C-alpha positions as semicolon CSV with decimal commas, in nm:
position;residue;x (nm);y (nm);z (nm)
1;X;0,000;0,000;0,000
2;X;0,269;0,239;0,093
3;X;0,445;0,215;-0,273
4;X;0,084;0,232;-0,427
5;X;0,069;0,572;-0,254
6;X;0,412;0,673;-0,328
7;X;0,378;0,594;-0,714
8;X;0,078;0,825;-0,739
9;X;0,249;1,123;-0,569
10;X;0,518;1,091;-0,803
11;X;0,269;1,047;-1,143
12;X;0,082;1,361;-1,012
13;X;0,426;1,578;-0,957
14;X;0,519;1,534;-1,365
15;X;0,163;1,585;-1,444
16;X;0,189;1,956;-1,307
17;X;0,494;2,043;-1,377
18;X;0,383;1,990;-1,763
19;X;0,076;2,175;-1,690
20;X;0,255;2,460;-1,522
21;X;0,534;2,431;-1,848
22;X;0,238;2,465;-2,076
23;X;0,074;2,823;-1,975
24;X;0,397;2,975;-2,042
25;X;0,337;3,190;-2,381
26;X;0,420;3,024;-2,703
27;X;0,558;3,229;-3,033
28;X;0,526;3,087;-3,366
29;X;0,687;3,266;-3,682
30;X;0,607;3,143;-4,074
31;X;0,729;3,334;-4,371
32;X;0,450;3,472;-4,601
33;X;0,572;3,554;-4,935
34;X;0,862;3,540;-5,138
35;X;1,058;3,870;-5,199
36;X;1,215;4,000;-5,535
37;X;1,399;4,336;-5,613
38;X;1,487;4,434;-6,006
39;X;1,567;4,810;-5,886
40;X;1,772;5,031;-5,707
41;X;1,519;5,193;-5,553
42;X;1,374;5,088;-5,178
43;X;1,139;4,818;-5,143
44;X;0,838;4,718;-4,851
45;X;0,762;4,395;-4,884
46;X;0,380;4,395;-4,687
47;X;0,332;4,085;-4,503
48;X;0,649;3,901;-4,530
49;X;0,648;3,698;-4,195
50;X;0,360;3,648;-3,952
51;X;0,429;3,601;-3,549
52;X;0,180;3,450;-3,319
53;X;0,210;3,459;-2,940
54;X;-0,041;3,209;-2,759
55;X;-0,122;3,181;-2,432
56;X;-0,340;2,865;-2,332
57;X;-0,414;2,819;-1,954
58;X;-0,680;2,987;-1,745
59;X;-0,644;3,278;-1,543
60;X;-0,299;3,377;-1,658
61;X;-0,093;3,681;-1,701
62;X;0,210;3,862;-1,835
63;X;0,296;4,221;-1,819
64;X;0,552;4,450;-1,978
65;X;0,611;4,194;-2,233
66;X;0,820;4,306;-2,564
67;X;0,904;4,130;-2,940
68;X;1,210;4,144;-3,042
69;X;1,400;4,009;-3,396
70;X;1,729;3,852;-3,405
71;X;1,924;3,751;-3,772
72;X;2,037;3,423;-3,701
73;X;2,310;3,441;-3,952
74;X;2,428;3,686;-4,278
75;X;2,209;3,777;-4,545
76;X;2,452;3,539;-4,770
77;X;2,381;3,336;-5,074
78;X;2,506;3,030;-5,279
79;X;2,756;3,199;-5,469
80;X;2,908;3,378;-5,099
81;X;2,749;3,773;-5,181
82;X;2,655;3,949;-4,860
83;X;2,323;4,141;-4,860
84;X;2,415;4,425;-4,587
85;X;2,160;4,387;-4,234
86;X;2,204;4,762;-4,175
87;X;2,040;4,800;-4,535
88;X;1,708;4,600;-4,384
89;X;1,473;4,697;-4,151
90;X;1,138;4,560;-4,017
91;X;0,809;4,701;-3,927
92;X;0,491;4,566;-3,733
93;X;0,230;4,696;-3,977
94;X;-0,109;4,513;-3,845
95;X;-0,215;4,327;-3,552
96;X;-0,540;4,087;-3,436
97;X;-0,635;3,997;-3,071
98;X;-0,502;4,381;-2,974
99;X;-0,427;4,723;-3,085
100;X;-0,135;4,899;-3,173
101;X;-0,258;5,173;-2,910
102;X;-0,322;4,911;-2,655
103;X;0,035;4,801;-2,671
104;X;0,167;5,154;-2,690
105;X;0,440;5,067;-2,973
106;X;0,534;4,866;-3,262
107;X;0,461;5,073;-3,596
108;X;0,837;5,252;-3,641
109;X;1,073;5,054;-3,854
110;X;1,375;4,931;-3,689
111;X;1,674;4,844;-3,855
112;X;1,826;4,446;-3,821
113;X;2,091;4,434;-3,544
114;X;2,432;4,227;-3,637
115;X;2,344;3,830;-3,640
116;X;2,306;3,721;-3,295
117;X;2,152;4,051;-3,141
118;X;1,816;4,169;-3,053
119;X;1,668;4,437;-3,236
120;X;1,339;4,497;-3,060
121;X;0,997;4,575;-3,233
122;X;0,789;4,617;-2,954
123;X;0,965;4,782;-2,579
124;X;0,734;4,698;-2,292
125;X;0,422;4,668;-2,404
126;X;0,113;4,858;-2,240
127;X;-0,076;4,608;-2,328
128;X;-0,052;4,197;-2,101
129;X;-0,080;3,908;-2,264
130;X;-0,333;3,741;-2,090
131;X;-0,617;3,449;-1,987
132;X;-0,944;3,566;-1,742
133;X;-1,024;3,291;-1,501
134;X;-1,264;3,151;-1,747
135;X;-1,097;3,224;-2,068
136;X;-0,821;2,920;-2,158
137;X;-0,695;3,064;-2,461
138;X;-0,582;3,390;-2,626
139;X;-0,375;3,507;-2,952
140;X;-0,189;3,810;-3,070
141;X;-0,085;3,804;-3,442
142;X;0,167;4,019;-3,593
143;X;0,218;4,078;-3,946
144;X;0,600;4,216;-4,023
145;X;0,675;4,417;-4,322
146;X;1,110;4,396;-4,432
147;X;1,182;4,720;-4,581
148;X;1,531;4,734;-4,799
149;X;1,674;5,022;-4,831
150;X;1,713;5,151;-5,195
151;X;2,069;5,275;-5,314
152;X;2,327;5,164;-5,585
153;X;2,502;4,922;-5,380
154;X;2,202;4,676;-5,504
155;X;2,387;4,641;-5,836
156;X;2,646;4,442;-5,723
157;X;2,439;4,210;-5,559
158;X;2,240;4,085;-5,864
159;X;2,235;3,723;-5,905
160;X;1,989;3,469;-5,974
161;X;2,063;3,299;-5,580
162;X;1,840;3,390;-5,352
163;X;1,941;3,529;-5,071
164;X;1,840;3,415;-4,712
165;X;1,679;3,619;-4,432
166;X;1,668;3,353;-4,155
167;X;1,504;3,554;-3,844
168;X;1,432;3,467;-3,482
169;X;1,156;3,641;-3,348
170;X;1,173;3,585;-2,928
171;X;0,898;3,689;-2,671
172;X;1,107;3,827;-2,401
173;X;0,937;3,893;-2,009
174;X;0,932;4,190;-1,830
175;X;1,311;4,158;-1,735
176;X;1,403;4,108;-2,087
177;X;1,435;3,710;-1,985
178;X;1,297;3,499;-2,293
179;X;0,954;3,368;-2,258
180;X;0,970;3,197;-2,651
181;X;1,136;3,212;-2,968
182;X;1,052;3,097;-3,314
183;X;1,272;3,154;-3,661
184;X;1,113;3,153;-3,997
185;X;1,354;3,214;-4,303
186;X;1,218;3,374;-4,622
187;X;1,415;3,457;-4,914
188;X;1,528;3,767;-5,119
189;X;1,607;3,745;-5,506
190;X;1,772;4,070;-5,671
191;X;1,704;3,965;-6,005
192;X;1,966;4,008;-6,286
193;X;1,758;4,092;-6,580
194;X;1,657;4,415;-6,381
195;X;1,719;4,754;-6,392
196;X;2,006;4,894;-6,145
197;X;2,210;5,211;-6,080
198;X;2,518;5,136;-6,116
199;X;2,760;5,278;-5,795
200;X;2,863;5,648;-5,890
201;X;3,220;5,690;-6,027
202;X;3,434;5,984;-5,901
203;X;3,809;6,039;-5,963
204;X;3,972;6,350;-5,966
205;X;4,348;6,391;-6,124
206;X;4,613;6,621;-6,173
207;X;4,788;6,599;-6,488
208;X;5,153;6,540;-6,519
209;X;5,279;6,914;-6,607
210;X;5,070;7,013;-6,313
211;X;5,204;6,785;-6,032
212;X;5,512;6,983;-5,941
213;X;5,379;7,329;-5,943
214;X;5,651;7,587;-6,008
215;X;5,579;7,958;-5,912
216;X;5,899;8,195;-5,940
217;X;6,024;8,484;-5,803
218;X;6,339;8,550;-6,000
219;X;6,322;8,957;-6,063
220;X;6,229;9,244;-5,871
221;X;5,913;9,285;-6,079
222;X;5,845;8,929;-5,948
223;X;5,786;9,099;-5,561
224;X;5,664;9,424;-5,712
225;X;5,392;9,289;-5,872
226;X;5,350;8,932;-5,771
227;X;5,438;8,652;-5,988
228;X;5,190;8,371;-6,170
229;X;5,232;8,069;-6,310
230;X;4,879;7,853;-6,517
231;X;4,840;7,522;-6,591
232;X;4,547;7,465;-6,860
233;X;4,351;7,192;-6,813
234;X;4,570;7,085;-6,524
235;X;4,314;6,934;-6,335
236;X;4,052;6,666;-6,449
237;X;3,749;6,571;-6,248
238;X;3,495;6,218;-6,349
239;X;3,204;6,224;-6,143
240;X;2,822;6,102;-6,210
241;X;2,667;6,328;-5,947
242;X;2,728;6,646;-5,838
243;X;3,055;6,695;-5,668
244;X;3,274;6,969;-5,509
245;X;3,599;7,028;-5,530
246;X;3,829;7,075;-5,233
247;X;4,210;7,148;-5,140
248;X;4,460;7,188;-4,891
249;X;4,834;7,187;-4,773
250;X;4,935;6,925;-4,606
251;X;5,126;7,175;-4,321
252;X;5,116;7,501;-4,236
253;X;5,435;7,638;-4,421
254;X;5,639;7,603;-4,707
255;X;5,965;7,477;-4,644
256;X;6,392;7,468;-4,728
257;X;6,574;7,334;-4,479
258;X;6,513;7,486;-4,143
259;X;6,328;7,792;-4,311
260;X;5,970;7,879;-4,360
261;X;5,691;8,030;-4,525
262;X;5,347;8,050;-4,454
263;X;5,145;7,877;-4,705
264;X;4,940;8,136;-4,702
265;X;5,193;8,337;-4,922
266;X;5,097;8,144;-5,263
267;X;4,724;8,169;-5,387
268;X;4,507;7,936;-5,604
269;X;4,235;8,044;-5,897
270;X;4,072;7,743;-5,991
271;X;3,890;7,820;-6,355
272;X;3,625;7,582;-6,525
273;X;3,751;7,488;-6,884
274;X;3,367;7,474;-6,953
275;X;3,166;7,767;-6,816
276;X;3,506;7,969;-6,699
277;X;3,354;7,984;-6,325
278;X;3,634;8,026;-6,138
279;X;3,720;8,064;-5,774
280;X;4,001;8,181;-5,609
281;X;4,183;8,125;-5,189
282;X;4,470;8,176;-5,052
283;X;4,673;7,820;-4,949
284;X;4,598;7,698;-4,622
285;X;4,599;7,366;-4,410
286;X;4,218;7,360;-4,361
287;X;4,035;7,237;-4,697
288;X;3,862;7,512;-4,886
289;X;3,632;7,438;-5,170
290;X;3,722;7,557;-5,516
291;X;3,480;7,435;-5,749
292;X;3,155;7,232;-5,785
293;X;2,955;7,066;-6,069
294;X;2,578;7,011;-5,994
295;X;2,501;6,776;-6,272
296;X;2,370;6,413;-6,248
297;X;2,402;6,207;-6,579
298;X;2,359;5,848;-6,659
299;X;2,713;5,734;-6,688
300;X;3,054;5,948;-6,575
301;X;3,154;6,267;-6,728
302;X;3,523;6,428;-6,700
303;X;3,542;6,791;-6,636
304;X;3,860;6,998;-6,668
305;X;4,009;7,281;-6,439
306;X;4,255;7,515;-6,488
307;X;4,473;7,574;-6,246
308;X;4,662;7,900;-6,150
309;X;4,902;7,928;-5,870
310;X;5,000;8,344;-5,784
311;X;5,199;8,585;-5,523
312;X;5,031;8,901;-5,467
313;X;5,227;9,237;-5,471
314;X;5,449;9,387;-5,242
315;X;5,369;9,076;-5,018
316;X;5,632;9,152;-4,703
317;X;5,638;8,773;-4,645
318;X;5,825;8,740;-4,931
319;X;6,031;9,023;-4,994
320;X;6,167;8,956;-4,588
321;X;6,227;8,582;-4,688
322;X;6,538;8,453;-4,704
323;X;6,589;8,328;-5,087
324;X;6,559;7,980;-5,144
325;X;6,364;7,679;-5,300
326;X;6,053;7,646;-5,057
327;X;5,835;7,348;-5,112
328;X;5,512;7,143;-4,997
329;X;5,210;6,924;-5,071
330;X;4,928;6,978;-5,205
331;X;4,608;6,772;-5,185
332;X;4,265;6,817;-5,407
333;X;3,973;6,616;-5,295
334;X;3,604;6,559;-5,481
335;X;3,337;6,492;-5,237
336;X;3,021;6,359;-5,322
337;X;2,699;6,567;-5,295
C-alpha cells in the first residue's frame, strides 16, 4: 500500500509540472511571401512573416512583455554575396487579438541588429498578454513588413541565388528574460535581368605638367607685382553626381631646410575649362572648396580645371624671406553631394 501511494504522488508531480510548463506563452513565426527586387530603388515587402504569441491556460498573465528580432546568420547566398543587415529593416504593420494603441508601440521601422543581437519591435508593451479565469486561450498576431533600403550598392548584388533572411523572433518577459522564440527564413532574389544604378564613379586627377607646381620669383618685378604661373587643363574631375571640389596643404608652411613660409603666401584660382567659373583662396591647411559641378548624368563625365598658382604684390612675407627653393604638398579632394 505504501508504494501504491508513493507511485501516485510521483505520477501527479510530472503531471503539473507539464501543466505549469504549458501556460507559459508560445511564439510561432512562418514566412509569407517570397521577396524580389529588379531596382535600385527601396522596397516594402507587406506581409512578409507572420508572429503568433499564444497563451493557453486559465487565469494567466504577463505584463511588460516586448518582441524582439534577431538575424540568425548573414544575409549570404550560394555563390558567398553578402546582402548588408544595416540595409534592412522591419516594421509591425497590423495586428489581431489587440491594438497597436493598446500596446503603446510597434509601428516605427527598426533596422536588423548584427546576427546574434536583438533588435526589438515592440519595448514593454502597455498592453498583457493574458487568460481571465474563465478564458483558456488567447492570440496576438503580428504581421512584419522587411523594408530594404534603396541605393546603388544593389547592383552588385544581382544574381539569380536567392538570398536568405533567416530571423528569430523571441517573446522576451518583463526583465528582458525569454519567454519563446521561433525563426522563420524567407528569401530575397535581386534579379539580374533588372534595372540597377550602377555605384557612382568619381576620380579627380592632376595631370603630369601640373604635379610639381613651379611659381617663381626671380626679378624684382616678381615681388613688385606678384608673380603667376597657369596650368590649362591641369586638373581633371569624373564624377556622375554632383561633386565639389576641395584642397589643402598638407602643413602650415612652405619649407627649405630649417626655413619657412606660410602657405598662405601662394594663392590658387581654380577656372572651369567649360563655363570659366572660377574661384580663387589663398593656401591653407584647412580644406577650402574651389569648385563644384551640380550635374547628375547616366554614366561618368570628366570635367577639366585650370589651375593658376599666384603671389600678390608687395607681399612683405616674401620680400623679408630669405631666398631659397621652398616646397610642400598639395592635396585636391572631390566629395560627393
Amino acid at each position: 500500500m505504501n508504494r501504491f501511494i508513493i507511485f501516485i504522488g510521483t505520477a501527479l508531480l510530472v503531471l503539473l509540472t507539464s501543466f505549469a510548463g504549458f501556460c507559459q506563452p508560445r511564439l510561432t513565426a512562418s514566412n509569407q511571401m517570397y521577396m524580389e527586387i529588379a531596382n535600385s530603388q527601396t522596397h516594402t515587402f507587406s506581409n512578409a512573416f507572420q508572429v503568433q504569441i499564444t497563451l493557453e491556460g486559465n487565469n494567466k498573465s504577463y505584463s511588460n512583455w516586448s518582441l524582439g528580432a534577431i538575424l540568425n546568420q548573414p544575409i549570404t547566398n550560394a555563390e558567398g554575396k553578402t546582402l548588408p543587415y544595416s540595409k534592412i529593416k522591419l516594421r509591425l504593420s497590423a495586428v489581431n487579438g489587440a491594438t497597436f494603441q493598446q500596446i503603446g508601440s510597434g509601428t516605427t521601422a527598426v533596422p536588423l541588429s548584427a546576427p546574434g543581437n536583438t533588435a526589438l519591435l515592440i519595448n514593454t508593451s502597455n498592453y498583457p498578454i493574458r487568460n481571465g479565469l474563465y478564458d483558456y486561450y488567447s492570440q496576438i498576431v503580428f504581421t512584419v513588413d522587411v523594408i530594404i533600403e534603396g541605393g546603388t550598392y544593389i547592383d552588385a548584388l544581382k544574381t539569380w541565388q536567392a538570398y536568405s533572411l533567416n530571423l528569430a523572433f523571441n517573446l522576451l518577459d518583463s526583465r528582458k528574460a525569454e519567454l519563446s522564440r521561433a525563426s522563420a527564413t524567407n528569401g530575397i532574389q535581386i534579379r539580374p535581368d533588372g534595372t540597377y544604378t550602377p555605384a557612382a564613379t568619381y576620380a579627380i586627377q592632376v595631370q603630369d605638367n601640373a604635379r610639381s607646381g613651379l611659381l617663381e620669383l626671380k626679378t624684382m618685378n616678381d615681388y613688385v607685382n606678384g608673380a603667376s604661373i597657369t596650368y590649362s587643363n591641369g586638373l581633371i574631375v569624373t564624377a556622375a553626381t554632383p561633386y565639389a571640389i576641395q584642397v589643402r596643404t598638407n602643413s602650415a608652411n612652405f619649407v627649405a631646410g630649417t626655413k619657412t613660409l606660410p602657405v598662405s603666401v601662394a594663392n590658387l584660382q581654380l577656372t572651369s575649362a567649360t563655363t570659366s567659373a572660377a574661384v580663387t583662396v589663398p593656401l591653407a591647411e584647412t580644406a577650402q572648396t574651389i569648385g563644384r559641378g551640380s550635374t547628375a548624368t547616366t554614366s561618368a563625365v570628366s570635367y577639366k580645371y585650370h589651375i593658376r598658382y599666384f603671389t600678390k604684390a608687395n607681399d612683405s612675407r616674401l620680400i623679408n624671406a630669405v631666398p631659397d627653393t621652398y616646397s610642400g604638398i598639395l592635396v585636391y579632394e572631390i566629395i560627393p553631394q
